[in-house]
Amino acid sequence: MPVIDLRSDTVTQPTAGMRAAMQAAELGDDVYGEDPTVNQLERYLAAELGFAAALFVPSGTMSNLLGLMAHCERGDEYIVGQQAHTYKYEGGGAAVLGSIQPQPIEGEADGSLDLDKVEAAIKQDDFHFARTRLLALENTMQGKVLSLDYLASARALCERRGLALHLDGARLYNAAVKLGVPARTITEHFDSVSVCLSKGLGAPIGSVLCGGEALIGKARRLRKMVGGGMRQAGMLAAAGLYALQHQVERLADDHAHAEQLAAGLRELGWVVEPVQTNMVYVQAGEQADALKAFCAQQGIQLSAAPRLRMVTHLDISAEDVRRVIEAFAAFQN
Ligand SMILES: *Cc1c(COP(=O)(O)O)cnc(C)c1O
């Protein structure tokens, strides 16, 4: 039986239609700007999200890094959540490679950053201080969707205080599908957005940074500098384009499967956090390691953490979810 892998939505295999699109892609050298499929992907996503330009890069980490470095100079600062991917899970790249100081603040339970706390963290114009330039938000944040009202308020704050606003939209489309709005309704509040094609969208590789002409021009130079200039990258861009054109609406299935998993586990007595998109967080506590080992014997791959995250994706079916719930029940007995 195939393994049911709930560790992340990065583990998906390209679908048959995606492989066919990759096979058929027209290619050129993208460092010369001559890969028609990369150019098509960049134009497509920029237009869809309401930006003038876009840049295809190998990873979300690079996309965020280039975004931060394009907004901020050495000695500038960005405000970010303590648990945000850009701050916590990207090796400190903005500081290491961009000499950008992060100003982390504690996030709220709903995945947002309290805008009063953000405002209080903005430093005065004084040569003792780093120059606060940017606010970075994440949506979805650990599976939670930021409300459109919140985004409008964040935008208003940034306008008022002269900050740029960046979105780590690794799972932007999960948020859009959950809200039932075009992704642009979310991205219109931002100066730049990073979108992962390799998460729930199901492409094997790739992220896209969207923004204005000047910002993306700067990011293009930085991409070369950090070694992200790829050549016949159209094979990968084709996968991303296919995902954007065929595998967005189906994210609703992942959300339904996450609900199904949460409901089944709650019925067994597990404490499960409310589910909004494709992430289920279960209090596994001290049982985390034993649970992981037990499930592995049943062909189910889990992470081992006291606050256990399980992620649904296009290779997880309703039947798989039933098997996982059964495994948890068997573990208890
Ligand atoms: C996965 C992810 C990224 C980028 O990750 P890569 O593995 O570098 O593509 C950025 N932000 C969030 C929130 C993510 O989940």
Coordinates of C-alpha atoms and ligand atoms in Angstrom, one line a residue:
M1 CA 0.0 0.0 0.0
P2 CA 1.4 3.5 -0.8
V3 CA 2.6 5.5 2.2
I4 CA 0.3 8.1 3.5
D5 CA 2.6 11.1 4.1
L6 CA 1.1 13.8 6.3
R7 CA 4.3 15.6 7.2
S8 CA 3.8 18.4 4.7
D9 CA 2.1 19.4 1.5
T10 CA 5.6 19.6 -0.1
V11 CA 5.7 15.8 -0.5
T12 CA 3.3 15.7 -3.5
Q13 CA 4.2 14.0 -6.8
P14 CA 3.5 15.8 -10.0
T15 CA 0.2 14.7 -11.5
A16 CA -0.1 13.1 -15.0
G17 CA -1.3 16.3 -16.5
M18 CA 1.5 18.2 -14.9
R19 CA 4.1 15.8 -16.2
A20 CA 2.7 16.1 -19.7
A21 CA 2.8 19.9 -19.5
M22 CA 6.5 19.7 -18.3
Q23 CA 7.3 17.3 -21.2
A24 CA 5.7 19.7 -23.7
A25 CA 7.2 22.9 -22.4
E26 CA 9.0 25.2 -24.8
L27 CA 12.4 26.0 -23.4
G28 CA 15.1 28.6 -23.6
D29 CA 17.8 30.1 -21.4
D30 CA 16.1 32.0 -18.6
V31 CA 19.2 33.8 -17.4
Y32 CA 19.1 35.5 -20.9
G33 CA 15.3 36.0 -20.3
E34 CA 14.7 33.6 -23.2
D35 CA 12.7 30.8 -21.7
P36 CA 9.2 31.3 -23.1
T37 CA 7.5 29.1 -20.5
V38 CA 9.2 30.9 -17.5
N39 CA 8.2 34.3 -19.1
Q40 CA 4.6 33.0 -19.5
L41 CA 4.5 31.9 -15.9
E42 CA 5.8 35.2 -14.6
R43 CA 3.4 37.2 -16.8
Y44 CA 0.5 35.0 -15.8
L45 CA 1.0 35.2 -12.1
A46 CA 1.8 38.9 -12.1
A47 CA -1.4 39.6 -14.0
E48 CA -3.5 37.3 -11.8
L49 CA -2.2 38.9 -8.6
G50 CA -2.3 42.5 -9.9
F51 CA 1.5 43.2 -10.1
A52 CA 3.6 44.7 -12.9
A53 CA 6.2 42.0 -12.7
A54 CA 7.2 38.6 -11.3
L55 CA 10.3 36.4 -10.9
F56 CA 10.5 32.6 -10.9
V57 CA 12.9 31.2 -8.3
P58 CA 13.8 27.8 -7.1
S59 CA 12.4 28.0 -3.6
G60 CA 10.1 30.1 -1.3
T61 CA 13.1 30.8 0.9
M62 CA 14.9 32.5 -2.0
S63 CA 11.7 34.3 -3.0
N64 CA 11.3 35.8 0.5
L65 CA 15.0 36.5 0.7
L66 CA 15.0 38.4 -2.6
G67 CA 11.8 40.2 -1.6
L68 CA 13.3 41.4 1.7
M69 CA 16.6 42.3 0.1
A70 CA 14.9 44.2 -2.7
H71 CA 12.9 46.3 -0.1
C72 CA 15.6 46.8 2.5
E73 CA 19.3 48.0 2.4
R74 CA 22.0 47.1 4.8
G75 CA 21.1 48.4 8.3
D76 CA 17.4 48.5 7.5
E77 CA 14.9 46.5 9.6
Y78 CA 11.8 44.5 8.9
I79 CA 9.0 43.7 11.4
V80 CA 8.0 40.1 11.4
G81 CA 6.2 37.5 13.5
Q82 CA 8.3 35.4 16.0
Q83 CA 7.0 32.2 14.4
A84 CA 7.1 33.5 10.8
H85 CA 8.8 31.4 8.2
T86 CA 11.0 34.3 7.0
Y87 CA 12.3 34.9 10.5
K88 CA 12.4 31.4 12.0
Y89 CA 12.8 28.9 9.2
E90 CA 15.0 30.5 6.6
G91 CA 18.4 30.2 8.3
G92 CA 18.4 33.9 9.2
G93 CA 19.1 34.6 5.5
A94 CA 17.8 38.2 5.5
A95 CA 20.3 39.0 8.3
V96 CA 23.2 36.9 7.0
L97 CA 22.9 37.8 3.3
G98 CA 21.1 41.1 3.4
S99 CA 22.4 42.7 6.6
I100 CA 18.7 43.3 7.4
Q101 CA 17.8 43.4 11.0
P102 CA 14.6 41.5 11.9
Q103 CA 12.4 43.0 14.6
P104 CA 10.3 39.9 15.6
I105 CA 7.1 40.4 17.6
E106 CA 4.9 37.8 19.2
G107 CA 2.1 36.7 16.9
E108 CA -1.6 36.4 17.8
A109 CA -3.6 33.2 18.0
D110 CA -5.4 34.0 14.8
G111 CA -2.1 34.2 12.8
S112 CA -2.0 37.9 12.6
L113 CA 0.4 40.4 14.2
D114 CA -1.3 42.9 16.5
L115 CA -1.0 46.2 14.6
D116 CA -0.6 48.3 17.8
K117 CA 2.4 46.1 18.6
V118 CA 3.7 46.6 15.1
E119 CA 3.3 50.3 15.3
A120 CA 5.1 50.4 18.7
A121 CA 8.0 48.5 17.2
I122 CA 8.6 51.0 14.4
K123 CA 11.7 52.9 15.3
Q124 CA 12.0 56.7 15.2
D125 CA 14.3 58.3 12.7
D126 CA 17.4 58.5 14.9
F127 CA 20.9 57.4 14.1
H128 CA 20.9 55.1 17.1
F129 CA 18.3 52.9 15.4
A130 CA 18.0 50.7 12.4
R131 CA 15.6 52.1 9.8
T132 CA 12.3 50.3 9.9
R133 CA 11.3 49.8 6.3
L134 CA 9.1 46.8 6.0
L135 CA 6.3 44.7 7.6
A136 CA 6.2 41.1 6.5
L137 CA 3.0 39.0 7.0
E138 CA 2.4 35.4 6.3
N139 CA -0.9 34.0 4.9
T140 CA -1.9 31.3 5.6
M141 CA 0.0 31.3 8.9
Q142 CA 0.2 27.7 10.3
G143 CA -3.0 27.0 8.3
K144 CA -4.8 30.1 9.5
V145 CA -6.3 32.7 7.2
L146 CA -5.8 36.5 7.8
S147 CA -9.1 38.4 7.3
L148 CA -9.4 40.9 4.5
D149 CA -10.3 43.6 7.1
Y150 CA -7.1 42.9 8.9
L151 CA -5.1 43.2 5.6
A152 CA -6.7 46.5 4.9
S153 CA -5.8 47.7 8.4
A154 CA -2.2 46.5 7.9
R155 CA -2.0 48.3 4.6
A156 CA -3.4 51.5 6.1
L157 CA -0.8 51.4 8.9
C158 CA 2.0 50.8 6.4
E159 CA 0.8 53.8 4.2
R160 CA 0.6 56.0 7.3
R161 CA 4.0 55.1 8.6
G162 CA 5.8 54.8 5.3
L163 CA 6.5 51.0 5.4
A164 CA 6.5 48.6 2.6
L165 CA 4.3 45.5 3.0
H166 CA 5.5 42.0 2.0
L167 CA 3.4 38.8 2.0
D168 CA 4.9 35.4 2.5
G169 CA 2.1 33.8 0.6
A170 CA 3.6 30.3 0.4
R171 CA 0.0 29.1 0.8
L172 CA -1.8 32.2 -0.6
Y173 CA -4.2 30.0 -2.7
N174 CA -5.3 28.0 0.4
A175 CA -6.3 31.4 1.9
A176 CA -8.1 32.5 -1.3
V177 CA -10.0 29.2 -1.7
K178 CA -11.0 29.3 2.0
L179 CA -12.3 32.9 1.7
G180 CA -13.9 32.2 -1.6
V181 CA -12.2 35.2 -3.2
P182 CA -9.8 35.7 -6.1
A183 CA -6.2 35.6 -4.8
R184 CA -5.9 39.2 -6.0
T185 CA -8.3 40.3 -3.3
I186 CA -5.7 39.3 -0.8
T187 CA -2.6 40.5 -2.7
E188 CA -3.9 43.9 -3.6
H189 CA -2.9 45.1 -0.1
F190 CA 0.8 44.2 -0.6
D191 CA 3.9 45.7 -2.3
S192 CA 5.3 42.2 -2.9
V193 CA 4.1 38.6 -2.6
S194 CA 6.0 35.3 -2.6
V195 CA 3.9 32.3 -3.7
C196 CA 5.1 28.7 -3.5
L197 CA 4.2 26.4 -6.4
S198 CA 5.6 23.4 -4.5
K199 CA 3.2 23.3 -1.6
G200 CA -0.5 22.4 -1.9
L201 CA -0.4 23.5 -5.6
G202 CA 1.6 20.3 -6.2
A203 CA 4.5 21.5 -8.5
P204 CA 7.9 19.7 -7.8
I205 CA 9.9 22.9 -7.5
G206 CA 9.5 26.7 -7.5
S207 CA 8.2 29.9 -6.1
V208 CA 7.3 33.2 -7.7
L209 CA 8.0 36.7 -6.3
C210 CA 5.6 39.3 -7.6
G211 CA 6.0 43.1 -7.3
G212 CA 6.5 46.3 -9.1
E213 CA 9.0 46.6 -12.1
A214 CA 11.8 48.3 -10.1
L215 CA 11.5 45.9 -7.2
I216 CA 11.5 42.8 -9.4
G217 CA 14.4 44.2 -11.5
K218 CA 16.4 44.5 -8.3
A219 CA 15.3 41.0 -7.2
R220 CA 16.4 39.6 -10.6
R221 CA 20.0 41.0 -10.0
L222 CA 19.9 39.5 -6.5
R223 CA 18.7 36.1 -7.8
K224 CA 21.8 35.8 -10.0
M225 CA 23.9 36.9 -7.0
V226 CA 22.7 34.1 -4.8
G227 CA 22.9 31.5 -7.5
G228 CA 19.2 31.2 -8.4
G229 CA 19.5 32.0 -12.1
M230 CA 18.3 28.8 -13.9
R231 CA 18.7 28.0 -17.5
Q232 CA 16.0 25.8 -19.3
A233 CA 13.8 26.3 -16.3
G234 CA 10.7 26.2 -18.4
M235 CA 10.2 22.5 -17.6
L236 CA 9.7 23.6 -14.0
A237 CA 7.7 26.7 -14.8
A238 CA 5.4 24.5 -16.9
A239 CA 4.6 22.5 -13.8
G240 CA 3.8 25.7 -11.9
L241 CA 1.6 27.1 -14.7
Y242 CA -0.2 23.8 -14.8
A243 CA -0.8 24.0 -11.1
L244 CA -2.1 27.5 -11.2
Q245 CA -4.5 26.7 -14.1
H246 CA -5.7 23.2 -12.9
Q247 CA -5.0 22.6 -9.3
V248 CA -6.2 25.6 -7.3
E249 CA -9.9 24.8 -6.9
R250 CA -9.1 21.4 -5.7
L251 CA -7.4 22.9 -2.6
A252 CA -11.0 22.8 -1.2
D253 CA -10.7 19.0 -1.1
D254 CA -7.6 19.3 1.0
H255 CA -9.5 21.6 3.4
A256 CA -12.4 19.1 3.6
H257 CA -10.0 16.2 4.3
A258 CA -8.4 18.2 7.1
E259 CA -11.8 18.8 8.6
Q260 CA -12.6 15.1 8.2
L261 CA -9.4 14.2 10.0
A262 CA -9.9 16.7 12.8
A263 CA -13.5 15.5 13.4
G264 CA -12.5 11.8 13.4
L265 CA -9.7 12.5 15.9
R266 CA -11.8 14.6 18.2
E267 CA -14.4 11.8 18.3
L268 CA -11.6 9.5 19.6
G269 CA -10.9 12.1 22.3
W270 CA -7.8 13.8 20.9
V271 CA -7.5 17.6 21.4
V272 CA -7.4 19.1 17.9
E273 CA -7.1 22.8 17.2
P274 CA -9.8 24.4 15.0
V275 CA -9.1 23.7 11.3
Q276 CA -9.3 26.4 8.6
T277 CA -7.4 25.1 5.7
N278 CA -5.1 22.1 5.1
M279 CA -3.4 21.8 8.5
V280 CA -4.5 19.8 11.5
Y281 CA -2.7 20.4 14.8
V282 CA -3.2 17.7 17.4
Q283 CA -2.0 17.7 21.0
A284 CA 0.1 14.6 21.0
G285 CA 2.1 15.6 24.1
E286 CA 4.5 12.9 25.3
Q287 CA 2.9 10.3 23.0
A288 CA 4.4 12.0 19.9
D289 CA 7.3 9.7 19.4
A290 CA 5.3 6.5 20.1
L291 CA 2.5 7.7 17.8
K292 CA 4.9 8.4 15.0
A293 CA 6.5 4.9 15.4
F294 CA 3.2 3.2 15.5
C295 CA 1.8 5.0 12.5
A296 CA 5.0 4.3 10.5
Q297 CA 4.2 0.6 10.9
Q298 CA 0.8 1.2 9.4
G299 CA 2.3 3.0 6.4
I300 CA 1.6 6.5 7.7
Q301 CA 4.3 9.1 7.9
L302 CA 4.0 11.7 10.7
S303 CA 6.3 14.3 12.2
A304 CA 7.0 13.8 15.9
A305 CA 6.1 16.9 17.9
P306 CA 4.0 17.4 21.0
R307 CA 1.9 19.9 18.9
L308 CA 1.7 17.5 16.0
R309 CA 1.0 19.0 12.6
M310 CA -0.6 16.9 9.9
V311 CA -1.0 18.4 6.4
T312 CA -3.4 17.3 3.7
H313 CA -2.6 17.6 0.0
L314 CA -3.3 16.2 -3.4
D315 CA -1.9 12.8 -2.6
I316 CA -4.2 12.3 0.4
S317 CA -7.7 10.9 -0.2
A318 CA -10.8 10.6 2.0
E319 CA -10.0 6.9 2.2
D320 CA -6.4 7.7 3.4
V321 CA -7.9 10.0 6.1
R322 CA -10.1 7.1 7.3
R323 CA -7.0 4.9 7.5
V324 CA -5.2 7.5 9.6
I325 CA -8.2 7.8 12.0
E326 CA -8.2 4.0 12.3
A327 CA -4.5 4.0 13.1
F328 CA -5.0 6.6 15.9
A329 CA -7.8 4.5 17.3
A330 CA -5.6 1.3 17.2
F331 CA -2.8 3.2 18.8
Q332 CA -5.0 4.0 21.8
N333 CA -6.0 0.4 22.3
Ligands
LIG1 C1 7.5 26.4 2.7 C2 7.4 27.8 3.1 C3 8.3 28.7 2.5 C4 9.4 28.5 1.6 O1 9.9 27.2 1.7 P1 10.9 26.5 0.6 O2 11.0 25.2 1.2 O3 12.2 27.3 0.6 O4 10.3 26.6 -0.8 C5 8.1 30.0 3.0 N1 7.1 30.4 3.8 C6 6.2 29.5 4.3 C7 5.2 29.9 5.2 C8 6.4 28.1 3.9 O5 5.5 27.2 4.4

